[in-house]
């Protein structure tokens, strides 16, 4: 199955990790959505493998990156933009993503705002951020 990216649904907790269902919000006016993985792979060269390398994946992290426009007055957009000035536990929340096949990714995350409110004089102000997994996420296949 192929699908357009705009079929992906996502919501972010607007009061941090303890966000209830009612406190989850879409971040309006996002234009791009990407998921990337950072994997830790250990490798070794045992004598019995005659020079061939053995490997084992030993760690993982997930980053969901979003980029779009700054939309004042939208609860999700305002919440994320406000995290640009936070550190520590002030910059953590939960992200929920539902993919078109019904698979669901829910993860505690650090929100790393990388751009907000800028651009050329004729641009609409930007909002760009990464939701970086903090601990093991929940992933259920659709």
PDB file of C-alpha atoms in Angstrom:
ATOM      1  CA  UNK A   1       0.000   0.000   0.000  1.00  0.00           C
ATOM      2  CA  UNK A   2       1.259   3.477  -0.818  1.00  0.00           C
ATOM      3  CA  UNK A   3      -0.197   6.595   0.724  1.00  0.00           C
ATOM      4  CA  UNK A   4       0.245  10.363   0.807  1.00  0.00           C
ATOM      5  CA  UNK A   5       2.055  11.677   3.869  1.00  0.00           C
ATOM      6  CA  UNK A   6      -0.972  13.813   4.710  1.00  0.00           C
ATOM      7  CA  UNK A   7      -2.769  10.609   5.758  1.00  0.00           C
ATOM      8  CA  UNK A   8      -0.521  10.397   8.840  1.00  0.00           C
ATOM      9  CA  UNK A   9      -2.275  11.643  11.975  1.00  0.00           C
ATOM     10  CA  UNK A  10      -0.322  12.993  14.930  1.00  0.00           C
ATOM     11  CA  UNK A  11      -1.034  14.724  18.213  1.00  0.00           C
ATOM     12  CA  UNK A  12       1.180  16.155  20.926  1.00  0.00           C
ATOM     13  CA  UNK A  13       0.505  16.450  24.657  1.00  0.00           C
ATOM     14  CA  UNK A  14      -0.010  20.132  25.508  1.00  0.00           C
ATOM     15  CA  UNK A  15       0.754  19.876  29.221  1.00  0.00           C
ATOM     16  CA  UNK A  16       3.787  17.581  29.128  1.00  0.00           C
ATOM     17  CA  UNK A  17       4.082  13.861  29.774  1.00  0.00           C
ATOM     18  CA  UNK A  18       1.001  13.745  31.958  1.00  0.00           C
ATOM     19  CA  UNK A  19      -1.267  14.986  29.155  1.00  0.00           C
ATOM     20  CA  UNK A  20      -4.715  13.401  29.192  1.00  0.00           C
ATOM     21  CA  UNK A  21      -6.602  12.415  26.048  1.00  0.00           C
ATOM     22  CA  UNK A  22      -8.373  15.792  26.133  1.00  0.00           C
ATOM     23  CA  UNK A  23      -5.010  17.589  26.349  1.00  0.00           C
ATOM     24  CA  UNK A  24      -3.612  16.033  23.152  1.00  0.00           C
ATOM     25  CA  UNK A  25      -3.641  18.385  20.157  1.00  0.00           C
ATOM     26  CA  UNK A  26      -2.741  18.435  16.485  1.00  0.00           C
ATOM     27  CA  UNK A  27      -0.002  20.938  15.636  1.00  0.00           C
ATOM     28  CA  UNK A  28      -1.694  22.853  12.830  1.00  0.00           C
ATOM     29  CA  UNK A  29       0.013  24.008   9.630  1.00  0.00           C
ATOM     30  CA  UNK A  30       2.838  21.474   9.553  1.00  0.00           C
ATOM     31  CA  UNK A  31       3.995  20.755   5.998  1.00  0.00           C
ATOM     32  CA  UNK A  32       6.582  17.996   6.385  1.00  0.00           C
ATOM     33  CA  UNK A  33       6.709  14.927   8.605  1.00  0.00           C
ATOM     34  CA  UNK A  34       9.599  12.459   8.794  1.00  0.00           C
ATOM     35  CA  UNK A  35      10.634   9.583  11.022  1.00  0.00           C
ATOM     36  CA  UNK A  36      14.307   8.715  11.484  1.00  0.00           C
ATOM     37  CA  UNK A  37      16.130   6.130  13.573  1.00  0.00           C
ATOM     38  CA  UNK A  38      19.480   6.222  15.336  1.00  0.00           C
ATOM     39  CA  UNK A  39      20.627   2.671  15.942  1.00  0.00           C
ATOM     40  CA  UNK A  40      23.555   1.448  17.996  1.00  0.00           C
ATOM     41  CA  UNK A  41      25.253  -1.573  16.452  1.00  0.00           C
ATOM     42  CA  UNK A  42      28.081  -3.364  18.224  1.00  0.00           C
ATOM     43  CA  UNK A  43      30.473  -5.366  16.097  1.00  0.00           C
ATOM     44  CA  UNK A  44      33.294  -7.804  16.788  1.00  0.00           C
ATOM     45  CA  UNK A  45      35.666 -10.048  14.887  1.00  0.00           C
ATOM     46  CA  UNK A  46      35.707 -13.551  16.366  1.00  0.00           C
ATOM     47  CA  UNK A  47      38.418 -15.937  15.253  1.00  0.00           C
ATOM     48  CA  UNK A  48      35.909 -18.707  14.466  1.00  0.00           C
ATOM     49  CA  UNK A  49      34.257 -16.527  11.784  1.00  0.00           C
ATOM     50  CA  UNK A  50      37.460 -16.476   9.695  1.00  0.00           C
ATOM     51  CA  UNK A  51      37.629 -12.681   9.494  1.00  0.00           C
ATOM     52  CA  UNK A  52      33.918 -12.064   9.003  1.00  0.00           C
ATOM     53  CA  UNK A  53      32.375  -9.450  11.269  1.00  0.00           C
ATOM     54  CA  UNK A  54      29.552 -10.302  13.689  1.00  0.00           C
ATOM     55  CA  UNK A  55      27.037  -7.596  14.631  1.00  0.00           C
ATOM     56  CA  UNK A  56      24.198  -7.037  17.071  1.00  0.00           C
ATOM     57  CA  UNK A  57      21.814  -4.087  17.353  1.00  0.00           C
ATOM     58  CA  UNK A  58      22.047  -2.947  20.966  1.00  0.00           C
ATOM     59  CA  UNK A  59      20.226   0.397  21.095  1.00  0.00           C
ATOM     60  CA  UNK A  60      17.667   2.517  19.237  1.00  0.00           C
ATOM     61  CA  UNK A  61      16.097   5.933  19.253  1.00  0.00           C
ATOM     62  CA  UNK A  62      13.370   7.509  17.135  1.00  0.00           C
ATOM     63  CA  UNK A  63      13.082  11.116  16.011  1.00  0.00           C
ATOM     64  CA  UNK A  64       9.929  12.517  14.433  1.00  0.00           C
ATOM     65  CA  UNK A  65      10.688  15.786  12.646  1.00  0.00           C
ATOM     66  CA  UNK A  66       8.019  18.294  11.655  1.00  0.00           C
ATOM     67  CA  UNK A  67       8.303  21.576   9.792  1.00  0.00           C
ATOM     68  CA  UNK A  68       5.700  24.088   8.803  1.00  0.00           C
ATOM     69  CA  UNK A  69       4.280  27.463   9.681  1.00  0.00           C
ATOM     70  CA  UNK A  70       3.901  29.287  12.990  1.00  0.00           C
ATOM     71  CA  UNK A  71       0.158  29.561  13.712  1.00  0.00           C
ATOM     72  CA  UNK A  72      -0.614  31.855  16.661  1.00  0.00           C
ATOM     73  CA  UNK A  73      -3.757  30.800  18.491  1.00  0.00           C
ATOM     74  CA  UNK A  74      -3.561  27.096  17.627  1.00  0.00           C
ATOM     75  CA  UNK A  75      -3.092  25.208  20.930  1.00  0.00           C
ATOM     76  CA  UNK A  76      -0.665  22.611  19.527  1.00  0.00           C
ATOM     77  CA  UNK A  77       1.363  25.139  17.554  1.00  0.00           C
ATOM     78  CA  UNK A  78       1.501  27.597  20.488  1.00  0.00           C
ATOM     79  CA  UNK A  79       2.567  24.839  22.896  1.00  0.00           C
ATOM     80  CA  UNK A  80       5.432  23.633  20.696  1.00  0.00           C
ATOM     81  CA  UNK A  81       6.649  27.168  19.915  1.00  0.00           C
ATOM     82  CA  UNK A  82       6.726  27.935  23.651  1.00  0.00           C
ATOM     83  CA  UNK A  83       9.041  24.987  24.261  1.00  0.00           C
ATOM     84  CA  UNK A  84      11.818  26.794  22.355  1.00  0.00           C
ATOM     85  CA  UNK A  85      12.714  28.555  25.610  1.00  0.00           C
ATOM     86  CA  UNK A  86      12.458  25.538  27.931  1.00  0.00           C
ATOM     87  CA  UNK A  87      15.114  23.188  29.281  1.00  0.00           C
ATOM     88  CA  UNK A  88      15.056  19.970  31.286  1.00  0.00           C
ATOM     89  CA  UNK A  89      11.643  18.565  32.137  1.00  0.00           C
ATOM     90  CA  UNK A  90      10.016  21.688  30.721  1.00  0.00           C
ATOM     91  CA  UNK A  91      10.745  20.410  27.205  1.00  0.00           C
ATOM     92  CA  UNK A  92       9.265  16.908  27.496  1.00  0.00           C
ATOM     93  CA  UNK A  93       5.855  15.622  26.447  1.00  0.00           C
ATOM     94  CA  UNK A  94       4.179  12.726  24.659  1.00  0.00           C
ATOM     95  CA  UNK A  95       3.675  12.292  20.903  1.00  0.00           C
ATOM     96  CA  UNK A  96       1.080  10.024  19.303  1.00  0.00           C
ATOM     97  CA  UNK A  97       1.296   9.104  15.622  1.00  0.00           C
ATOM     98  CA  UNK A  98      -1.193   6.960  13.699  1.00  0.00           C
ATOM     99  CA  UNK A  99      -0.072   5.749  10.277  1.00  0.00           C
ATOM    100  CA  UNK A 100      -2.459   5.006   7.383  1.00  0.00           C
ATOM    101  CA  UNK A 101      -2.189   1.216   7.906  1.00  0.00           C
ATOM    102  CA  UNK A 102      -3.455   1.668  11.475  1.00  0.00           C
ATOM    103  CA  UNK A 103      -0.034   1.277  13.124  1.00  0.00           C
ATOM    104  CA  UNK A 104       0.370   3.521  16.155  1.00  0.00           C
ATOM    105  CA  UNK A 105       3.523   4.999  17.688  1.00  0.00           C
ATOM    106  CA  UNK A 106       3.275   6.606  21.129  1.00  0.00           C
ATOM    107  CA  UNK A 107       6.395   7.946  22.775  1.00  0.00           C
ATOM    108  CA  UNK A 108       7.602  10.139  25.568  1.00  0.00           C
ATOM    109  CA  UNK A 109       9.826  12.694  23.905  1.00  0.00           C
ATOM    110  CA  UNK A 110      12.047  15.701  24.238  1.00  0.00           C
ATOM    111  CA  UNK A 111      10.820  18.489  21.966  1.00  0.00           C
ATOM    112  CA  UNK A 112      13.751  20.191  20.262  1.00  0.00           C
ATOM    113  CA  UNK A 113      12.466  23.370  18.589  1.00  0.00           C
ATOM    114  CA  UNK A 114      14.950  24.229  15.838  1.00  0.00           C
ATOM    115  CA  UNK A 115      13.229  27.233  14.192  1.00  0.00           C
ATOM    116  CA  UNK A 116      10.379  29.545  15.125  1.00  0.00           C
ATOM    117  CA  UNK A 117       8.983  32.882  13.978  1.00  0.00           C
ATOM    118  CA  UNK A 118      11.567  33.617  11.287  1.00  0.00           C
ATOM    119  CA  UNK A 119      11.951  33.824   7.542  1.00  0.00           C
ATOM    120  CA  UNK A 120      12.179  36.345   4.729  1.00  0.00           C
ATOM    121  CA  UNK A 121      10.027  39.481   4.851  1.00  0.00           C
ATOM    122  CA  UNK A 122       7.467  37.926   2.488  1.00  0.00           C
ATOM    123  CA  UNK A 123       7.455  34.454   4.113  1.00  0.00           C
ATOM    124  CA  UNK A 124       4.984  33.045   6.587  1.00  0.00           C
ATOM    125  CA  UNK A 125       6.867  32.541   9.874  1.00  0.00           C
ATOM    126  CA  UNK A 126       8.315  29.045  10.341  1.00  0.00           C
ATOM    127  CA  UNK A 127       7.960  26.457  13.093  1.00  0.00           C
ATOM    128  CA  UNK A 128      10.287  23.448  12.943  1.00  0.00           C
ATOM    129  CA  UNK A 129      10.916  20.868  15.646  1.00  0.00           C
ATOM    130  CA  UNK A 130      12.089  17.349  16.421  1.00  0.00           C
ATOM    131  CA  UNK A 131      10.330  15.001  18.854  1.00  0.00           C
ATOM    132  CA  UNK A 132      13.180  12.817  20.115  1.00  0.00           C
ATOM    133  CA  UNK A 133      12.246   9.585  21.917  1.00  0.00           C
ATOM    134  CA  UNK A 134      12.977   9.438  25.636  1.00  0.00           C
ATOM    135  CA  UNK A 135      12.872   5.785  26.595  1.00  0.00           C
ATOM    136  CA  UNK A 136      11.206   2.927  24.774  1.00  0.00           C
ATOM    137  CA  UNK A 137       8.171   3.936  22.724  1.00  0.00           C
ATOM    138  CA  UNK A 138       5.019   1.898  22.229  1.00  0.00           C
ATOM    139  CA  UNK A 139       4.571   0.703  18.655  1.00  0.00           C
ATOM    140  CA  UNK A 140       1.570  -1.394  17.672  1.00  0.00           C
ATOM    141  CA  UNK A 141       1.245  -2.651  14.092  1.00  0.00           C
ATOM    142  CA  UNK A 142      -2.020  -1.954  12.321  1.00  0.00           C
TER     143      UNK A 142
END
